mmCIF file with all atom_site columns, C-alpha atoms in Angstrom:
data_model
loop_
_atom_site.group_PDB
_atom_site.id
_atom_site.type_symbol
_atom_site.label_atom_id
_atom_site.label_alt_id
_atom_site.label_comp_id
_atom_site.label_asym_id
_atom_site.label_entity_id
_atom_site.label_seq_id
_atom_site.pdbx_PDB_ins_code
_atom_site.Cartn_x
_atom_site.Cartn_y
_atom_site.Cartn_z
_atom_site.occupancy
_atom_site.B_iso_or_equiv
_atom_site.pdbx_formal_charge
_atom_site.auth_seq_id
_atom_site.auth_comp_id
_atom_site.auth_asym_id
_atom_site.auth_atom_id
_atom_site.pdbx_PDB_model_num
ATOM 1   C CA . UNK N 1 1   ? 55.335 34.940 303.301 1.00 50.00 ? 1   UNK N CA 1
ATOM 2   C CA . UNK N 1 2   ? 53.305 32.025 304.920 1.00 52.00 ? 2   UNK N CA 1
ATOM 3   C CA . UNK N 1 3   ? 53.482 31.066 308.403 1.00 59.00 ? 3   UNK N CA 1
ATOM 4   C CA . UNK N 1 4   ? 49.992 29.485 309.262 1.00 62.00 ? 4   UNK N CA 1
ATOM 5   C CA . UNK N 1 5   ? 50.264 26.073 310.623 1.00 77.00 ? 5   UNK N CA 1
ATOM 6   C CA . UNK N 1 6   ? 47.647 25.134 308.026 1.00 78.00 ? 6   UNK N CA 1
ATOM 7   C CA . UNK N 1 7   ? 49.573 23.844 304.842 1.00 82.00 ? 7   UNK N CA 1
ATOM 8   C CA . UNK N 1 8   ? 46.668 24.147 302.715 1.00 80.00 ? 8   UNK N CA 1
ATOM 9   C CA . UNK N 1 9   ? 46.189 27.808 303.841 1.00 82.00 ? 9   UNK N CA 1
ATOM 10  C CA . UNK N 1 10  ? 49.617 28.346 303.167 1.00 82.00 ? 10  UNK N CA 1
ATOM 11  C CA . UNK N 1 11  ? 49.573 26.875 299.568 1.00 81.00 ? 11  UNK N CA 1
ATOM 12  C CA . UNK N 1 12  ? 46.613 29.310 298.860 1.00 81.00 ? 12  UNK N CA 1
ATOM 13  C CA . UNK N 1 13  ? 48.329 32.531 300.385 1.00 84.00 ? 13  UNK N CA 1
ATOM 14  C CA . UNK N 1 14  ? 51.007 31.575 297.674 1.00 84.00 ? 14  UNK N CA 1
ATOM 15  C CA . UNK N 1 15  ? 48.870 31.386 294.825 1.00 83.00 ? 15  UNK N CA 1
ATOM 16  C CA . UNK N 1 16  ? 45.847 33.420 295.541 1.00 85.00 ? 16  UNK N CA 1
ATOM 17  C CA . UNK N 1 17  ? 45.417 36.776 294.119 1.00 84.00 ? 17  UNK N CA 1
ATOM 18  C CA . UNK N 1 18  ? 44.593 38.274 290.899 1.00 85.00 ? 18  UNK N CA 1
ATOM 19  C CA . UNK N 1 19  ? 47.983 38.240 289.278 1.00 92.00 ? 19  UNK N CA 1
ATOM 20  C CA . UNK N 1 20  ? 50.007 35.567 291.356 1.00 93.00 ? 20  UNK N CA 1
ATOM 21  C CA . UNK N 1 21  ? 48.989 32.371 289.238 1.00 91.00 ? 21  UNK N CA 1
ATOM 22  C CA . UNK N 1 22  ? 49.391 34.542 285.911 1.00 91.00 ? 22  UNK N CA 1
ATOM 23  C CA . UNK N 1 23  ? 52.705 35.744 286.799 1.00 94.00 ? 23  UNK N CA 1
ATOM 24  C CA . UNK N 1 24  ? 53.788 31.865 287.874 1.00 93.00 ? 24  UNK N CA 1
ATOM 25  C CA . UNK N 1 25  ? 52.527 30.724 284.625 1.00 89.00 ? 25  UNK N CA 1
ATOM 26  C CA . UNK N 1 26  ? 54.124 33.229 282.368 1.00 91.00 ? 26  UNK N CA 1
ATOM 27  C CA . UNK N 1 27  ? 57.567 32.650 284.240 1.00 93.00 ? 27  UNK N CA 1
ATOM 28  C CA . UNK N 1 28  ? 56.896 28.855 283.386 1.00 90.00 ? 28  UNK N CA 1
ATOM 29  C CA . UNK N 1 29  ? 56.338 29.566 279.705 1.00 88.00 ? 29  UNK N CA 1
ATOM 30  C CA . UNK N 1 30  ? 59.013 31.751 279.490 1.00 88.00 ? 30  UNK N CA 1
ATOM 31  C CA . UNK N 1 31  ? 61.685 30.222 281.844 1.00 88.00 ? 31  UNK N CA 1
ATOM 32  C CA . UNK N 1 32  ? 63.378 33.671 282.171 1.00 94.00 ? 32  UNK N CA 1
ATOM 33  C CA . UNK N 1 33  ? 61.842 36.989 281.256 1.00 95.00 ? 33  UNK N CA 1
ATOM 34  C CA . UNK N 1 34  ? 62.603 40.701 282.054 1.00 95.00 ? 34  UNK N CA 1
ATOM 35  C CA . UNK N 1 35  ? 60.132 42.986 283.914 1.00 94.00 ? 35  UNK N CA 1
ATOM 36  C CA . UNK N 1 36  ? 58.797 44.855 280.662 1.00 93.00 ? 36  UNK N CA 1
ATOM 37  C CA . UNK N 1 37  ? 58.038 41.742 278.671 1.00 95.00 ? 37  UNK N CA 1
ATOM 38  C CA . UNK N 1 38  ? 56.401 40.252 281.620 1.00 95.00 ? 38  UNK N CA 1
ATOM 39  C CA . UNK N 1 39  ? 54.156 43.028 282.066 1.00 95.00 ? 39  UNK N CA 1
ATOM 40  C CA . UNK N 1 40  ? 53.252 43.125 278.207 1.00 93.00 ? 40  UNK N CA 1
ATOM 41  C CA . UNK N 1 41  ? 52.138 39.608 279.015 1.00 92.00 ? 41  UNK N CA 1
ATOM 42  C CA . UNK N 1 42  ? 49.806 40.688 281.654 1.00 92.00 ? 42  UNK N CA 1
ATOM 43  C CA . UNK N 1 43  ? 47.578 43.218 280.220 1.00 90.00 ? 43  UNK N CA 1
ATOM 44  C CA . UNK N 1 44  ? 46.086 45.745 282.973 1.00 92.00 ? 44  UNK N CA 1
ATOM 45  C CA . UNK N 1 45  ? 48.418 45.056 285.471 1.00 94.00 ? 45  UNK N CA 1
ATOM 46  C CA . UNK N 1 46  ? 50.334 48.237 286.904 1.00 95.00 ? 46  UNK N CA 1
ATOM 47  C CA . UNK N 1 47  ? 54.318 48.585 287.591 1.00 94.00 ? 47  UNK N CA 1
ATOM 48  C CA . UNK N 1 48  ? 53.635 48.938 291.290 1.00 96.00 ? 48  UNK N CA 1
ATOM 49  C CA . UNK N 1 49  ? 51.442 45.673 291.511 1.00 96.00 ? 49  UNK N CA 1
ATOM 50  C CA . UNK N 1 50  ? 54.032 43.618 289.302 1.00 96.00 ? 50  UNK N CA 1
ATOM 51  C CA . UNK N 1 51  ? 56.993 45.057 291.328 1.00 96.00 ? 51  UNK N CA 1
ATOM 52  C CA . UNK N 1 52  ? 55.203 44.253 294.788 1.00 96.00 ? 52  UNK N CA 1
ATOM 53  C CA . UNK N 1 53  ? 54.028 40.624 293.629 1.00 96.00 ? 53  UNK N CA 1
ATOM 54  C CA . UNK N 1 54  ? 57.440 39.726 292.230 1.00 97.00 ? 54  UNK N CA 1
ATOM 55  C CA . UNK N 1 55  ? 59.051 41.388 295.523 1.00 96.00 ? 55  UNK N CA 1
ATOM 56  C CA . UNK N 1 56  ? 56.724 38.924 297.381 1.00 95.00 ? 56  UNK N CA 1
ATOM 57  C CA . UNK N 1 57  ? 57.484 35.890 295.331 1.00 96.00 ? 57  UNK N CA 1
ATOM 58  C CA . UNK N 1 58  ? 61.083 36.527 295.864 1.00 96.00 ? 58  UNK N CA 1
ATOM 59  C CA . UNK N 1 59  ? 61.050 37.010 299.665 1.00 95.00 ? 59  UNK N CA 1
ATOM 60  C CA . UNK N 1 60  ? 58.739 33.569 299.301 1.00 94.00 ? 60  UNK N CA 1
ATOM 61  C CA . UNK N 1 61  ? 61.529 31.905 297.437 1.00 95.00 ? 61  UNK N CA 1
ATOM 62  C CA . UNK N 1 62  ? 59.075 31.463 294.542 1.00 95.00 ? 62  UNK N CA 1
ATOM 63  C CA . UNK N 1 63  ? 61.094 33.516 291.837 1.00 97.00 ? 63  UNK N CA 1
ATOM 64  C CA . UNK N 1 64  ? 64.635 34.216 291.481 1.00 97.00 ? 64  UNK N CA 1
ATOM 65  C CA . UNK N 1 65  ? 65.851 37.730 290.460 1.00 95.00 ? 65  UNK N CA 1
ATOM 66  C CA . UNK N 1 66  ? 68.940 38.189 288.745 1.00 95.00 ? 66  UNK N CA 1
ATOM 67  C CA . UNK N 1 67  ? 70.312 41.707 288.566 1.00 92.00 ? 67  UNK N CA 1
ATOM 68  C CA . UNK N 1 68  ? 73.321 41.894 286.207 1.00 89.00 ? 68  UNK N CA 1
ATOM 69  C CA . UNK N 1 69  ? 74.726 45.165 287.610 1.00 88.00 ? 69  UNK N CA 1
ATOM 70  C CA . UNK N 1 70  ? 75.125 47.132 284.128 1.00 87.00 ? 70  UNK N CA 1
ATOM 71  C CA . UNK N 1 71  ? 73.985 50.006 282.594 1.00 87.00 ? 71  UNK N CA 1
ATOM 72  C CA . UNK N 1 72  ? 71.203 50.211 281.464 1.00 85.00 ? 72  UNK N CA 1
ATOM 73  C CA . UNK N 1 73  ? 69.778 48.083 284.290 1.00 84.00 ? 73  UNK N CA 1
ATOM 74  C CA . UNK N 1 74  ? 69.182 44.516 283.116 1.00 89.00 ? 74  UNK N CA 1
ATOM 75  C CA . UNK N 1 75  ? 67.029 42.236 285.684 1.00 93.00 ? 75  UNK N CA 1
ATOM 76  C CA . UNK N 1 76  ? 65.720 38.946 284.752 1.00 96.00 ? 76  UNK N CA 1
ATOM 77  C CA . UNK N 1 77  ? 63.296 36.892 286.711 1.00 97.00 ? 77  UNK N CA 1
ATOM 78  C CA . UNK N 1 78  ? 62.978 32.881 286.658 1.00 96.00 ? 78  UNK N CA 1
ATOM 79  C CA . UNK N 1 79  ? 61.132 30.383 288.843 1.00 95.00 ? 79  UNK N CA 1
ATOM 80  C CA . UNK N 1 80  ? 63.248 28.602 291.810 1.00 96.00 ? 80  UNK N CA 1
ATOM 81  C CA . UNK N 1 81  ? 62.814 24.957 292.293 1.00 95.00 ? 81  UNK N CA 1
ATOM 82  C CA . UNK N 1 82  ? 60.091 25.718 294.949 1.00 94.00 ? 82  UNK N CA 1
ATOM 83  C CA . UNK N 1 83  ? 58.122 27.818 292.183 1.00 93.00 ? 83  UNK N CA 1
ATOM 84  C CA . UNK N 1 84  ? 58.597 24.970 289.783 1.00 92.00 ? 84  UNK N CA 1
ATOM 85  C CA . UNK N 1 85  ? 57.000 22.637 292.422 1.00 91.00 ? 85  UNK N CA 1
ATOM 86  C CA . UNK N 1 86  ? 53.588 24.734 291.815 1.00 90.00 ? 86  UNK N CA 1
ATOM 87  C CA . UNK N 1 87  ? 53.656 23.933 288.316 1.00 89.00 ? 87  UNK N CA 1
ATOM 88  C CA . UNK N 1 88  ? 51.790 20.485 288.932 1.00 86.00 ? 88  UNK N CA 1
ATOM 89  C CA . UNK N 1 89  ? 49.248 22.360 290.960 1.00 86.00 ? 89  UNK N CA 1
ATOM 90  C CA . UNK N 1 90  ? 48.491 24.864 288.324 1.00 84.00 ? 90  UNK N CA 1
ATOM 91  C CA . UNK N 1 91  ? 48.237 21.964 285.929 1.00 82.00 ? 91  UNK N CA 1
ATOM 92  C CA . UNK N 1 92  ? 45.821 20.327 288.302 1.00 84.00 ? 92  UNK N CA 1
ATOM 93  C CA . UNK N 1 93  ? 43.704 23.524 288.736 1.00 81.00 ? 93  UNK N CA 1
ATOM 94  C CA . UNK N 1 94  ? 43.575 23.927 284.803 1.00 79.00 ? 94  UNK N CA 1
ATOM 95  C CA . UNK N 1 95  ? 42.450 20.401 284.223 1.00 80.00 ? 95  UNK N CA 1
ATOM 96  C CA . UNK N 1 96  ? 39.752 20.798 286.763 1.00 83.00 ? 96  UNK N CA 1
ATOM 97  C CA . UNK N 1 97  ? 38.404 23.920 285.366 1.00 79.00 ? 97  UNK N CA 1
ATOM 98  C CA . UNK N 1 98  ? 38.546 22.537 282.064 1.00 77.00 ? 98  UNK N CA 1
ATOM 99  C CA . UNK N 1 99  ? 36.713 19.542 283.156 1.00 79.00 ? 99  UNK N CA 1
ATOM 100 C CA . UNK N 1 100 ? 34.299 21.111 284.983 1.00 78.00 ? 100 UNK N CA 1
ATOM 101 C CA . UNK N 1 101 ? 33.591 23.830 282.093 1.00 74.00 ? 101 UNK N CA 1
ATOM 102 C CA . UNK N 1 102 ? 32.869 20.966 279.859 1.00 69.00 ? 102 UNK N CA 1
ATOM 103 C CA . UNK N 1 103 ? 30.386 19.653 282.475 1.00 68.00 ? 103 UNK N CA 1
ATOM 104 C CA . UNK N 1 104 ? 28.848 23.141 282.442 1.00 65.00 ? 104 UNK N CA 1
ATOM 105 C CA . UNK N 1 105 ? 28.741 23.092 278.975 1.00 66.00 ? 105 UNK N CA 1
ATOM 106 C CA . UNK N 1 106 ? 26.887 19.804 278.839 1.00 67.00 ? 106 UNK N CA 1
ATOM 107 C CA . UNK N 1 107 ? 24.676 20.619 281.498 1.00 62.00 ? 107 UNK N CA 1
ATOM 108 C CA . UNK N 1 108 ? 23.827 24.151 279.780 1.00 62.00 ? 108 UNK N CA 1
ATOM 109 C CA . UNK N 1 109 ? 23.156 21.833 276.587 1.00 66.00 ? 109 UNK N CA 1
ATOM 110 C CA . UNK N 1 110 ? 20.705 19.683 278.115 1.00 64.00 ? 110 UNK N CA 1
ATOM 111 C CA . UNK N 1 111 ? 18.891 22.605 279.258 1.00 60.00 ? 111 UNK N CA 1
ATOM 112 C CA . UNK N 1 112 ? 18.690 24.223 275.861 1.00 61.00 ? 112 UNK N CA 1
ATOM 113 C CA . UNK N 1 113 ? 17.591 21.112 274.317 1.00 65.00 ? 113 UNK N CA 1
ATOM 114 C CA . UNK N 1 114 ? 14.935 20.466 276.927 1.00 60.00 ? 114 UNK N CA 1
ATOM 115 C CA . UNK N 1 115 ? 13.542 23.995 276.445 1.00 55.00 ? 115 UNK N CA 1
ATOM 116 C CA . UNK N 1 116 ? 13.725 23.532 272.687 1.00 59.00 ? 116 UNK N CA 1
ATOM 117 C CA . UNK N 1 117 ? 11.694 20.380 272.724 1.00 61.00 ? 117 UNK N CA 1
ATOM 118 C CA . UNK N 1 118 ? 9.203  21.725 275.630 1.00 57.00 ? 118 UNK N CA 1
ATOM 119 C CA . UNK N 1 119 ? 6.360  24.005 275.552 1.00 55.00 ? 119 UNK N CA 1
ATOM 120 C CA . UNK N 1 120 ? 7.883  25.572 278.218 1.00 50.00 ? 120 UNK N CA 1
ATOM 121 C CA . UNK N 1 121 ? 9.366  29.226 277.948 1.00 52.00 ? 121 UNK N CA 1
ATOM 122 C CA . UNK N 1 122 ? 12.723 30.265 279.443 1.00 51.00 ? 122 UNK N CA 1
ATOM 123 C CA . UNK N 1 123 ? 10.540 31.862 282.526 1.00 52.00 ? 123 UNK N CA 1
ATOM 124 C CA . UNK N 1 124 ? 9.724  28.275 283.353 1.00 51.00 ? 124 UNK N CA 1
ATOM 125 C CA . UNK N 1 125 ? 13.198 27.534 284.092 1.00 48.00 ? 125 UNK N CA 1
ATOM 126 C CA . UNK N 1 126 ? 12.680 26.700 287.714 1.00 50.00 ? 126 UNK N CA 1
ATOM 127 C CA . UNK N 1 127 ? 9.831  24.174 286.823 1.00 49.00 ? 127 UNK N CA 1
ATOM 128 C CA . UNK N 1 128 ? 12.275 22.405 284.370 1.00 47.00 ? 128 UNK N CA 1
ATOM 129 C CA . UNK N 1 129 ? 14.920 22.156 287.053 1.00 53.00 ? 129 UNK N CA 1
ATOM 130 C CA . UNK N 1 130 ? 12.504 20.834 289.330 1.00 55.00 ? 130 UNK N CA 1
ATOM 131 C CA . UNK N 1 131 ? 11.525 17.853 286.968 1.00 57.00 ? 131 UNK N CA 1
ATOM 132 C CA . UNK N 1 132 ? 13.208 14.776 288.780 1.00 63.00 ? 132 UNK N CA 1
ATOM 133 C CA . UNK N 1 133 ? 13.841 13.058 285.274 1.00 63.00 ? 133 UNK N CA 1
ATOM 134 C CA . UNK N 1 134 ? 15.851 16.010 283.983 1.00 58.00 ? 134 UNK N CA 1
ATOM 135 C CA . UNK N 1 135 ? 17.691 16.104 287.397 1.00 58.00 ? 135 UNK N CA 1
ATOM 136 C CA . UNK N 1 136 ? 18.680 12.484 286.971 1.00 64.00 ? 136 UNK N CA 1
ATOM 137 C CA . UNK N 1 137 ? 19.712 13.103 283.622 1.00 63.00 ? 137 UNK N CA 1
ATOM 138 C CA . UNK N 1 138 ? 22.002 16.002 284.843 1.00 57.00 ? 138 UNK N CA 1
ATOM 139 C CA . UNK N 1 139 ? 23.497 13.812 287.608 1.00 58.00 ? 139 UNK N CA 1
ATOM 140 C CA . UNK N 1 140 ? 24.103 10.837 285.346 1.00 61.00 ? 140 UNK N CA 1
ATOM 141 C CA . UNK N 1 141 ? 25.915 13.052 282.999 1.00 56.00 ? 141 UNK N CA 1
ATOM 142 C CA . UNK N 1 142 ? 27.967 15.062 285.721 1.00 53.00 ? 142 UNK N CA 1
ATOM 143 C CA . UNK N 1 143 ? 28.957 11.582 287.116 1.00 56.00 ? 143 UNK N CA 1
ATOM 144 C CA . UNK N 1 144 ? 30.769 10.641 283.727 1.00 52.00 ? 144 UNK N CA 1
#
């Protein structure tokens, strides 16, 4: 649970960790989901890690756990209102990542083109980067 006086740190505590954002995202996509289905959507997560993360989310009021009290046991998980408030943040992070990966791809393509059109070898990469004209082209591209 978060209790730091720094609101940014509190938000990061909720979404940081290898599985936390992935679990929130899967819950958002599924609306309601059972444990084994959620686990199947997260290759590599252990039962213990999933259980601990879901329990932590429940304590933080990010998810709702509905136990149907029947045999065989049936439990479903869904995002709470507070959990749904995280979705725009995750969308913003995805957009940021996509935008910057695109810029990284464009940056890489410029370097590849410069290497292809020059007599430099890949070992001369350092001298290529120190070229002021290339630096300016890259800077202009990243501003777009």
